[in-house]
Tab-separated table of N, CA and C in Angstrom:
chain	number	residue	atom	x	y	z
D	1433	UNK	N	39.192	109.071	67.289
D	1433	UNK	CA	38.173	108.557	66.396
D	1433	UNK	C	37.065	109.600	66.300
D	1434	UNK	N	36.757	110.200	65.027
D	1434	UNK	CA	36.166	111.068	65.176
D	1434	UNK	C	34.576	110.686	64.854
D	1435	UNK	N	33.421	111.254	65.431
D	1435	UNK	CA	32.257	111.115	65.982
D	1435	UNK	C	31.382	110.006	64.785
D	1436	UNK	N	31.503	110.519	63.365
D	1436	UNK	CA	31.009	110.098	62.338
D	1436	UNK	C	31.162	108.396	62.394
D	1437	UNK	N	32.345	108.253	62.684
D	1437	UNK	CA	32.817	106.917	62.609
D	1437	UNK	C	32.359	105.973	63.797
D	1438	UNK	N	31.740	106.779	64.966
D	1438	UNK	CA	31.405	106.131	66.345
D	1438	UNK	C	30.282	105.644	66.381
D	1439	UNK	N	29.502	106.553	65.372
D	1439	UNK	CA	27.749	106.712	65.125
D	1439	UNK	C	27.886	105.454	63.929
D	1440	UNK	N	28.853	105.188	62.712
D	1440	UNK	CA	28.637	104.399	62.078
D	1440	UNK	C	28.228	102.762	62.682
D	1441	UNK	N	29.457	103.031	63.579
D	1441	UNK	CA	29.881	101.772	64.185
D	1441	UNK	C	28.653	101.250	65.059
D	1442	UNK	N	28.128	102.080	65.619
D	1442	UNK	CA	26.844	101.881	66.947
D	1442	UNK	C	25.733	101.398	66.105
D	1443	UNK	N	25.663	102.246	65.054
D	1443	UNK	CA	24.208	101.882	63.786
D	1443	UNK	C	24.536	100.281	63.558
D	1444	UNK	N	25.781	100.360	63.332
D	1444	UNK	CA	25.980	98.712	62.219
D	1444	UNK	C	25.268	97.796	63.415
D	1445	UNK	N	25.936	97.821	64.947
D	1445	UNK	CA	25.867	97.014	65.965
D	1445	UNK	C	24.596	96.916	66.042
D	1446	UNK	N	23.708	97.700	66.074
D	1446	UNK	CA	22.465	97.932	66.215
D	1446	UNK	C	21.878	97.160	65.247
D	1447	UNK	N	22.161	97.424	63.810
D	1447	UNK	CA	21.313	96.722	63.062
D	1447	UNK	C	21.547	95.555	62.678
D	1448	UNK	N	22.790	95.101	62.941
D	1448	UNK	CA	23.073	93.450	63.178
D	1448	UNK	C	22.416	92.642	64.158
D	1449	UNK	N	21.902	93.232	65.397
D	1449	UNK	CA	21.495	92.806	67.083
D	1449	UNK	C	19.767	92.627	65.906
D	1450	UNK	N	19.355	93.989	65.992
D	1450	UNK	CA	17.944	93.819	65.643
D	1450	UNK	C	17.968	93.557	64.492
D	1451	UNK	N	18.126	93.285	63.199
D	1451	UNK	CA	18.277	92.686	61.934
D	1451	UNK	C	18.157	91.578	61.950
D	1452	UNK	N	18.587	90.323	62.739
D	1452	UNK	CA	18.801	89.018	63.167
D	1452	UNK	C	19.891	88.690	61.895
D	1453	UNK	N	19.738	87.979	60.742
D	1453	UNK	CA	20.864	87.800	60.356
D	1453	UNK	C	21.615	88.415	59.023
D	1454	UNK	N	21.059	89.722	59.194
D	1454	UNK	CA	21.027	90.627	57.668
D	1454	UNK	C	22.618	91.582	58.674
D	1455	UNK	N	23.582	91.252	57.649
D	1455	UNK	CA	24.356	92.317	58.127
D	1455	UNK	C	24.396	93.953	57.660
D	1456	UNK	N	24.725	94.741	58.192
D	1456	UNK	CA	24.529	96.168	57.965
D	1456	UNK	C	25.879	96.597	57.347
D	1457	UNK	N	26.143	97.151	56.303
D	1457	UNK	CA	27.226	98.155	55.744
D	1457	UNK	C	27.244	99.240	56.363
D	1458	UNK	N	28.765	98.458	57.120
D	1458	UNK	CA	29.492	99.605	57.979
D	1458	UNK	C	30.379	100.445	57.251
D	1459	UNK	N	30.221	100.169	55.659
D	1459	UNK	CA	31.413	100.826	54.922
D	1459	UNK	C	32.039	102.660	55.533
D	1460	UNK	N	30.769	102.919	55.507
D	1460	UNK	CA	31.222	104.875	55.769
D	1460	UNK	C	30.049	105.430	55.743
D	1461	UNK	N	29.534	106.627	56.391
D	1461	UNK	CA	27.988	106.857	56.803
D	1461	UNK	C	27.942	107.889	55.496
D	1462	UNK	N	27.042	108.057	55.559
D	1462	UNK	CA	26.444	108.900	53.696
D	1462	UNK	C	27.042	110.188	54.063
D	1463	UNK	N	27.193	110.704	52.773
D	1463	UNK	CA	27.838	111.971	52.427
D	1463	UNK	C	27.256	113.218	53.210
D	1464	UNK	N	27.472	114.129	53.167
D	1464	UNK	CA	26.871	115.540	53.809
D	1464	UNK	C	25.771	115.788	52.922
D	1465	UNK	N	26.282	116.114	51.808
D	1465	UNK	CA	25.519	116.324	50.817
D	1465	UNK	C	24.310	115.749	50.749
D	1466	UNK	N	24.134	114.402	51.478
D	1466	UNK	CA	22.606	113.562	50.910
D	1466	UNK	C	21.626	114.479	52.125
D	1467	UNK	N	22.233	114.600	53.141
D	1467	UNK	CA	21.462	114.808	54.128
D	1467	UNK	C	21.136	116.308	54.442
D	1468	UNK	N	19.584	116.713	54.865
D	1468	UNK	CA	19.493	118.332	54.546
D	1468	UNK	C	19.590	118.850	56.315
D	1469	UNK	N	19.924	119.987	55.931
D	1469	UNK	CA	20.252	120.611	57.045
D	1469	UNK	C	19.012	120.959	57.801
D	1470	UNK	N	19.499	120.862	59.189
D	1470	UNK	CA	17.992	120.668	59.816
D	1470	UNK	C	17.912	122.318	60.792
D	1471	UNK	N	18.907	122.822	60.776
D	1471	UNK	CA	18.300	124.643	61.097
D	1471	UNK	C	19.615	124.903	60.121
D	1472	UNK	N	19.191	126.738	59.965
D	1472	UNK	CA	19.562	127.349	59.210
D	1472	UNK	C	20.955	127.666	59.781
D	1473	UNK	N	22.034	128.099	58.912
D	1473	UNK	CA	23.553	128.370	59.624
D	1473	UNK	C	23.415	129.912	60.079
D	1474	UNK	N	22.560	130.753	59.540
D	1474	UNK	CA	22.907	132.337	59.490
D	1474	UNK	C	21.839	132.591	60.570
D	1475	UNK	N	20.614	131.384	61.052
D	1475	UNK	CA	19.701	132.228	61.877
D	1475	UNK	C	18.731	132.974	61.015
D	1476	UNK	N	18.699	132.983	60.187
D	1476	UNK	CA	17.764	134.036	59.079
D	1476	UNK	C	16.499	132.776	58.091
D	1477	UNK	N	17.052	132.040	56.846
D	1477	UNK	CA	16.947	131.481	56.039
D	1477	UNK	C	17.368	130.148	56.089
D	1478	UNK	N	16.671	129.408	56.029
D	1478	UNK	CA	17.442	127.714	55.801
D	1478	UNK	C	18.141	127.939	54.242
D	1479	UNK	N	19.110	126.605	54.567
D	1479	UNK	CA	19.795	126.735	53.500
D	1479	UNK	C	19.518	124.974	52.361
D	1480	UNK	N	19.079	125.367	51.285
D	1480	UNK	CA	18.703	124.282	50.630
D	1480	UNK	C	19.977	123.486	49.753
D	1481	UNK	N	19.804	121.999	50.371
D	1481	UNK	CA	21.115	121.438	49.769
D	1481	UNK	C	21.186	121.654	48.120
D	1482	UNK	N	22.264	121.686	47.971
D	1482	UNK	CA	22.136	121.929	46.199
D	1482	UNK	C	22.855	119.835	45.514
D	1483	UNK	N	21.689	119.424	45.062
D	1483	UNK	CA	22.236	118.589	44.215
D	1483	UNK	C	21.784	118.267	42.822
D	1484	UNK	N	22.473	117.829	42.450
D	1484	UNK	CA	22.768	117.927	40.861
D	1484	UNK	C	21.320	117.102	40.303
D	1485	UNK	N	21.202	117.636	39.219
D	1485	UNK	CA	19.718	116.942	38.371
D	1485	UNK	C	20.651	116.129	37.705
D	1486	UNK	N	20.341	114.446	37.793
D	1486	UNK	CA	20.580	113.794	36.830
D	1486	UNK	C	20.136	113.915	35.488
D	1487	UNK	N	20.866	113.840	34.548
D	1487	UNK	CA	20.133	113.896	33.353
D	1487	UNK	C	19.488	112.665	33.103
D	1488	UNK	N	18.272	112.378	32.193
D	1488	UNK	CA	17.823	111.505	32.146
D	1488	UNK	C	18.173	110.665	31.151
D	1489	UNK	N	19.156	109.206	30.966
D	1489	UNK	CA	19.407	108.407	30.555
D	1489	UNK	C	18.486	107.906	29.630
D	1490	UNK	N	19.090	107.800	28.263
D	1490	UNK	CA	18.277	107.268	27.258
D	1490	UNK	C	18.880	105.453	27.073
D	1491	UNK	N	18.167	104.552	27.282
D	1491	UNK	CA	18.400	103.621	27.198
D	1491	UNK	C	18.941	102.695	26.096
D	1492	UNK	N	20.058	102.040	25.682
D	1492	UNK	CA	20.551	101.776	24.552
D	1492	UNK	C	20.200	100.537	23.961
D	1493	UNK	N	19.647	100.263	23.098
D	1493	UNK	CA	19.253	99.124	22.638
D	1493	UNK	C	20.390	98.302	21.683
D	1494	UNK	N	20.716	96.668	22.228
D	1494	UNK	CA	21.656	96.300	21.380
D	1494	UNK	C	20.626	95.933	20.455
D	1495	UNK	N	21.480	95.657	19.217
D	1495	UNK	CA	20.542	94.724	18.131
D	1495	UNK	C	20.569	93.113	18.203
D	1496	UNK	N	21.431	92.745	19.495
D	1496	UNK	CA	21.185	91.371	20.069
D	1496	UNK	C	20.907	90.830	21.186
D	1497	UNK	N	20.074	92.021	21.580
D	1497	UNK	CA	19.236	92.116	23.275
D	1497	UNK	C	18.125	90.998	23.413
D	1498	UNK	N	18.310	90.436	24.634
D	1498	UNK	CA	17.213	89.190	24.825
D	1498	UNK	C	16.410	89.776	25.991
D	1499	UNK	N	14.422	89.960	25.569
D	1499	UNK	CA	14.060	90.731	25.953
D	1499	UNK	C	14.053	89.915	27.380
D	1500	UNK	N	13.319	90.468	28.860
D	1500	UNK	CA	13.643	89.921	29.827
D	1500	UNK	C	13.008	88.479	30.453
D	1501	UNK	N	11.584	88.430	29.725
D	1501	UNK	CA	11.173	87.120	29.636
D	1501	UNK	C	11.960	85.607	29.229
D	1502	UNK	N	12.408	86.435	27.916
D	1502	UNK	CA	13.125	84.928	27.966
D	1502	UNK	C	14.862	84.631	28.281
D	1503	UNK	N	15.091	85.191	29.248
D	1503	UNK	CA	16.590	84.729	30.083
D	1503	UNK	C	15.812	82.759	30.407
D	1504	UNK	N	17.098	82.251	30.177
D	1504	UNK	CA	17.109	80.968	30.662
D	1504	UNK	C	16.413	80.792	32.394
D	1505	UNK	N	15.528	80.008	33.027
D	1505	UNK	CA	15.283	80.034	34.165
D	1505	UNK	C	16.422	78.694	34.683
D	1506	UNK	N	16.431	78.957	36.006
D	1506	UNK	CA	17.637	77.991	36.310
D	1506	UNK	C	17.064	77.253	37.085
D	1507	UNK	N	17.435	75.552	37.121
D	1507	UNK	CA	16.785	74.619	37.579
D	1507	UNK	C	17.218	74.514	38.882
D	1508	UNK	N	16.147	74.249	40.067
D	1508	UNK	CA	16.121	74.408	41.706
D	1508	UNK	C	17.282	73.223	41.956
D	1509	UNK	N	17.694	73.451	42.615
D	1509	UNK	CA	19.558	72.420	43.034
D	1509	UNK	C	18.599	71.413	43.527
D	1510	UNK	N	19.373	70.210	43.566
D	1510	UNK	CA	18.583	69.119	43.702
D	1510	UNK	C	18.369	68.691	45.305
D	1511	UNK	N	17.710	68.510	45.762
D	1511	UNK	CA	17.044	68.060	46.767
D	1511	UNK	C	17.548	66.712	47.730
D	1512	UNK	N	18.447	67.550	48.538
D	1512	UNK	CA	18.989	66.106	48.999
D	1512	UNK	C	18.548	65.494	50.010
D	1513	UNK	N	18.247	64.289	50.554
D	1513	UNK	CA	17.476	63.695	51.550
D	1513	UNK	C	18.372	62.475	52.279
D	1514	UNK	N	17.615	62.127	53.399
D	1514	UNK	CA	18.492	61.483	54.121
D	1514	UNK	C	18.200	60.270	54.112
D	1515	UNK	N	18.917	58.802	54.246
D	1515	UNK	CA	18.727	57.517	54.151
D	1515	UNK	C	17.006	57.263	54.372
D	1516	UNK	N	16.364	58.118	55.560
D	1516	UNK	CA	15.230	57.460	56.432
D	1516	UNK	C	14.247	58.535	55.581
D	1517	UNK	N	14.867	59.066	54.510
D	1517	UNK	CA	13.675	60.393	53.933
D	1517	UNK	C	13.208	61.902	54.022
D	1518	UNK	N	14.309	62.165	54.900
D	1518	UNK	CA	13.846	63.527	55.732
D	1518	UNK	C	14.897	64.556	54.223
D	1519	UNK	N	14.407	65.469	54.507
D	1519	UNK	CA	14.850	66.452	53.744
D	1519	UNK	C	16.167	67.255	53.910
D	1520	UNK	N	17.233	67.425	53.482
D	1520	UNK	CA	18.461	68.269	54.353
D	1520	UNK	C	18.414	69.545	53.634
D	1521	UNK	N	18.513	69.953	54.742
D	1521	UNK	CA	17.991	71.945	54.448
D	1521	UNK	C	19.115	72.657	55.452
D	1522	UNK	N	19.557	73.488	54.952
D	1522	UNK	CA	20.441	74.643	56.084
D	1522	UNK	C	19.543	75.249	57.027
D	1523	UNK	N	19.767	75.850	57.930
D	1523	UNK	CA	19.758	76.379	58.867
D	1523	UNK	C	18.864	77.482	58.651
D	1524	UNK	N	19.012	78.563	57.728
D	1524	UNK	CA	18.549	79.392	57.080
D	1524	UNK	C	17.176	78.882	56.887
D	1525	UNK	N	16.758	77.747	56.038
D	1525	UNK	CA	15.572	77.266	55.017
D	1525	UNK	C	15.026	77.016	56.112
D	1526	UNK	N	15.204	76.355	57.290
D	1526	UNK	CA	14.786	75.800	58.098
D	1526	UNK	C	13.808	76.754	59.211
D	1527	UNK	N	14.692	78.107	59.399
D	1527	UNK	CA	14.145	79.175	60.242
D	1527	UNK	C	13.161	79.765	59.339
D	1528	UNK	N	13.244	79.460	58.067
D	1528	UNK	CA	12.563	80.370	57.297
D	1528	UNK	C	11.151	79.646	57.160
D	1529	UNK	N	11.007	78.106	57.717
D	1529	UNK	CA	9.986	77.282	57.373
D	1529	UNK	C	9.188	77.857	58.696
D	1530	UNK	N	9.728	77.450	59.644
D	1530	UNK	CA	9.827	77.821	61.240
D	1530	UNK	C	8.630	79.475	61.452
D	1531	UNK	N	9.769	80.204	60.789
D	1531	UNK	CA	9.131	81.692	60.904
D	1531	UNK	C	7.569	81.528	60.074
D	1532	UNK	N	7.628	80.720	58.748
D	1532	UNK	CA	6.411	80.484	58.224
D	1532	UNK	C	5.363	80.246	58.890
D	1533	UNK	N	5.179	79.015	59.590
D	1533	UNK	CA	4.559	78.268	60.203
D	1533	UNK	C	4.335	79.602	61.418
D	1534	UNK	N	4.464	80.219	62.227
D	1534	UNK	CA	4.753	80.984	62.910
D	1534	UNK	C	3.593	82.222	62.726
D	1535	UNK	N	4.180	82.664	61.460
D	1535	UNK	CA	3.169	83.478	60.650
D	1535	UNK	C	2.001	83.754	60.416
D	1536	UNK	N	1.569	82.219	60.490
D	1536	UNK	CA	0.032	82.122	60.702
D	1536	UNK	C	-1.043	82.348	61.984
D	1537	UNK	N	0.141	81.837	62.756
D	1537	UNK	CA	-0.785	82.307	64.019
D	1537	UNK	C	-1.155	83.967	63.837
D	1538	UNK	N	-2.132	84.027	65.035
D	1538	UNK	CA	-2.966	85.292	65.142
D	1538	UNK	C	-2.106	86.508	65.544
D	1539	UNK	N	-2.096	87.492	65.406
D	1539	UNK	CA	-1.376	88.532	65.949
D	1539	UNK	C	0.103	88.186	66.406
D	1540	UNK	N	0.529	87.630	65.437
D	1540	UNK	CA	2.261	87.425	64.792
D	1540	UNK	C	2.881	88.891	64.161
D	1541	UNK	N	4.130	89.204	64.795
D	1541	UNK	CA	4.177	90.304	63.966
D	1541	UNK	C	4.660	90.263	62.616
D	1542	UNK	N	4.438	91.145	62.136
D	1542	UNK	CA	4.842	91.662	60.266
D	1542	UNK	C	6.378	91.575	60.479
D	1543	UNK	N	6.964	92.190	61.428
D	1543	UNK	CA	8.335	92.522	61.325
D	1543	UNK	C	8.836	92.407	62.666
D	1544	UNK	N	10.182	92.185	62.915
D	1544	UNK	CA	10.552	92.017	64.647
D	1544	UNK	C	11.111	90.742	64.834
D	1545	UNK	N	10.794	90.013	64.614
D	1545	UNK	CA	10.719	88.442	64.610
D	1545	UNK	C	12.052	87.972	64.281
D	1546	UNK	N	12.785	87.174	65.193
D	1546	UNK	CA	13.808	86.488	64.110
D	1546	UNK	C	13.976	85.062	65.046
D	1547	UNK	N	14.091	83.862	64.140
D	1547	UNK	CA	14.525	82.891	64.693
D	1547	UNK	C	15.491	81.856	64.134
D	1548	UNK	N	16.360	81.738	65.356
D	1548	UNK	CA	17.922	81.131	65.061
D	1548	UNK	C	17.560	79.342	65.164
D	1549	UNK	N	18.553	79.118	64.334
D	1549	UNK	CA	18.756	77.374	64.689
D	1549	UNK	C	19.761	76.685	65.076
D	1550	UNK	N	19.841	76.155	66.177
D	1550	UNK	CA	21.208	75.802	66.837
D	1550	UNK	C	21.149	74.089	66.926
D	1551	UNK	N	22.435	73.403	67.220
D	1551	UNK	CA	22.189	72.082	67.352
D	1551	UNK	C	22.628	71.291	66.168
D	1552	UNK	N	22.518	70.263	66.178
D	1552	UNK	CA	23.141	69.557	65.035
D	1552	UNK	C	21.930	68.180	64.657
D	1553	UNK	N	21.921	67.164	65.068
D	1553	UNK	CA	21.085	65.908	65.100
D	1553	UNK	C	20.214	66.005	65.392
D	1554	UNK	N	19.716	66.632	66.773
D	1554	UNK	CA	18.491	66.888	67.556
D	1554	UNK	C	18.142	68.824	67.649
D	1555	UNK	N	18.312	69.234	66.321
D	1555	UNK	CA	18.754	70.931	65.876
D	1555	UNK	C	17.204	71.232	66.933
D	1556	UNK	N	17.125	72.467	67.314
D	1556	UNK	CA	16.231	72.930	67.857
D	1556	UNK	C	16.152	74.794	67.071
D	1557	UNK	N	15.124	75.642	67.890
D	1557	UNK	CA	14.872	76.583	67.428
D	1557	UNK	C	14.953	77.801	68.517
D	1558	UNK	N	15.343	78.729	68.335
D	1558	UNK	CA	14.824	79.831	69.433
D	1558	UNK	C	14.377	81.262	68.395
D	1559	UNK	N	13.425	81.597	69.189
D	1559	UNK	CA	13.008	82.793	68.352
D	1559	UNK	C	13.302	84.166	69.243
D	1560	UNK	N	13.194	85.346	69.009
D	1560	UNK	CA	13.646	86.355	69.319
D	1560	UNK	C	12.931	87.507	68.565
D	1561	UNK	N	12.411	88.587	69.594
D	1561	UNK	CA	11.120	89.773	69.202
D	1561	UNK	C	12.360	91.096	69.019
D	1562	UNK	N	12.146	91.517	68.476
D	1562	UNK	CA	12.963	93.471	68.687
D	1562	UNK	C	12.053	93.873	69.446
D	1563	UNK	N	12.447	94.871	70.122
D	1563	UNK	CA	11.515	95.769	71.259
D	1563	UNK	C	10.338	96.454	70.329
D	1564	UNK	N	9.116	96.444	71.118
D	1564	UNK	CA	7.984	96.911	70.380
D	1564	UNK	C	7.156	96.632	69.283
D	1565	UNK	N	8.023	94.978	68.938
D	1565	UNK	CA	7.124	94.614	67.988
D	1565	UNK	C	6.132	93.454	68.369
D	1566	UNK	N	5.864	93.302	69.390
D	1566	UNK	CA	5.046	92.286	69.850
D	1566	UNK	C	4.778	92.897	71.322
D	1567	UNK	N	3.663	92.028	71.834
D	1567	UNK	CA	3.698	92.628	73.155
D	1567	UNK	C	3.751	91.150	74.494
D	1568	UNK	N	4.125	91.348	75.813
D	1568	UNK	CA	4.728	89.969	76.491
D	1568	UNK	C	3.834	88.733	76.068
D	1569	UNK	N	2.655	89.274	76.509
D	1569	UNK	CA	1.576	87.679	76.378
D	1569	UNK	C	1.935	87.121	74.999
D	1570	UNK	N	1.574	88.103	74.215
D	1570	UNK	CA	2.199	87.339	72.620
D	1570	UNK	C	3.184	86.900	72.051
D	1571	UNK	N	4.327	86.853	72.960
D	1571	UNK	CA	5.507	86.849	72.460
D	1571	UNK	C	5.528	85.754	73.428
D	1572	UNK	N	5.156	85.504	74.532
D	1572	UNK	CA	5.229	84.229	75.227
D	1572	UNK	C	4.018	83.074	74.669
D	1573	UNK	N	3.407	83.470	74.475
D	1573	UNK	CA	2.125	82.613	73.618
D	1573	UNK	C	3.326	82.162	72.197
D	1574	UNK	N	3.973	82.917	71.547
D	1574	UNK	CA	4.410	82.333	69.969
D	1574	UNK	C	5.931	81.574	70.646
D	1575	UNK	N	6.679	81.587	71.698
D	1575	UNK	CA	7.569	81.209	72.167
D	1575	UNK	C	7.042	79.518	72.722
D	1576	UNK	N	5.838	79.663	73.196
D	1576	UNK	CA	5.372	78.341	73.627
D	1576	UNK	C	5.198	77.001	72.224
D	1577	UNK	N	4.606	78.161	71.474
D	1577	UNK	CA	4.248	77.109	70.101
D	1577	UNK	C	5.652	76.889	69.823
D	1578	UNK	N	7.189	77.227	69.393
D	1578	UNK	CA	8.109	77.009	68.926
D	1578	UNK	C	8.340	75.287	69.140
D	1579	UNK	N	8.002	74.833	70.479
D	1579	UNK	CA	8.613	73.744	70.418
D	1579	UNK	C	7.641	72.467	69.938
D	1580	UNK	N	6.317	73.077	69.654
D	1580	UNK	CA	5.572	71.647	69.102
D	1580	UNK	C	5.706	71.835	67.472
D	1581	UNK	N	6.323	73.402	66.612
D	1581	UNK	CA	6.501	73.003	65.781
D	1581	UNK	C	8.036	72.358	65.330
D	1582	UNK	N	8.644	72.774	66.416
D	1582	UNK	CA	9.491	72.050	66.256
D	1582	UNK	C	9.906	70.819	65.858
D	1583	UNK	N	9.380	69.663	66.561
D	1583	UNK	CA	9.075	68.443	67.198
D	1583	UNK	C	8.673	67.994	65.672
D	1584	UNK	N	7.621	68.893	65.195
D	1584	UNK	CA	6.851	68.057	64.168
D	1584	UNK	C	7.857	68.382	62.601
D	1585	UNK	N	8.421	69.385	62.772
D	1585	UNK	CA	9.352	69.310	61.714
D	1585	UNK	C	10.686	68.430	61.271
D	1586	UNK	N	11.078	68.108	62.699
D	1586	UNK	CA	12.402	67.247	62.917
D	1586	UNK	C	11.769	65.790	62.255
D	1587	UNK	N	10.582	65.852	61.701
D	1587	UNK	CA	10.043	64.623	61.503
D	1587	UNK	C	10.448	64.596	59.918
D	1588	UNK	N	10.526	65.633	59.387
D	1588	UNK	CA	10.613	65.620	58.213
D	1588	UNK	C	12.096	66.233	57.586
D	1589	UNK	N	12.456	67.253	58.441
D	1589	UNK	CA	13.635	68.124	58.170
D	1589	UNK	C	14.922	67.919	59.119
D	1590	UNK	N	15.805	67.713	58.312
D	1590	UNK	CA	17.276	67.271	59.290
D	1590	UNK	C	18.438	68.515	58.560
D	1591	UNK	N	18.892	68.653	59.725
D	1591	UNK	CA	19.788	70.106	59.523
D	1591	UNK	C	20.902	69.815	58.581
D	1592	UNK	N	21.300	70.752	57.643
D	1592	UNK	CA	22.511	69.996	56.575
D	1592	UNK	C	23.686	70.822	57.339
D	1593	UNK	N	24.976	70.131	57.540
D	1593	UNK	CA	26.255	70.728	57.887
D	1593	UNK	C	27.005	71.406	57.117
């Protein structure tokens, strides 16, 4: 297995672990060409990648083009709820309310952050920092709040299967 393919593979792992649930295209690592050479081959002169000037695309106008304002907007899927009223939301919507709420607190980070939802009836939350984007006290301070917002969401939000 040659090296290119080892480094792909380690990146993807990597950015799946710290990404939380964004997967990474492991398709094939970028061309030679994109990337510039970082010392010179001869010892003398660096050598400058040569790539091609796109020409610049003249844009084609149909004579039955609908400008971009008015595309049809599409109506939000309907809202399904449960006998007692609570809202059914995936897993996803749910972390994403979670991370919201989260957000506000004080010295929350911008980026780093990811939190999973596990469970079914009684669904709960765990959150999770990447290295260096928070520091312990704060990351144990926003780990403590998880479970009172928890608590108060299950009041309203029930996990959809």
């Amino acid at each position: 297995m040659s090296d290119d393919v080892k480094d792909a593979g380690l990146v993807a792992m990597i950015s799946s672990i710290l990404g939380g649930n964004k997967r990474a295209d492991s398709s094939a690592p970028p061309p030679l060409t994109e990337v510039p050479p970082t010392a010179p081959t001869n010892g003398f002169e660096p050598i400058e990648p040569s790539t091609p000037d796109p020409a610049p695309a003249e844009p084609e106008v149909a004579p039955d083009a609908v400008p971009a304002a008015a595309k049809p907007v599409e109506r939000p899927a309907k809202i399904t709820t449960t006998p007692d009223g609570k809202r059914l939301l995936p897993a996803e919507a749910i972390a994403d309310l979670v991370l919201g709420e989260l957000r506000k607190l004080e010295n929350f980070p911008a980026t780093g952050a990811s939190v999973t939802i596990y469970g079914y009836k009684h669904w709960n939350a765990m959150i999770t920092f990447a290295p260096f984007s928070t520091t312990f006290q704060n990351a144990t301070r926003f780990r403590q709040a998880v479970p009172d917002l928890v608590f108060k969401l299950r009041r309203f939000v029930e996990l959809e299967i």
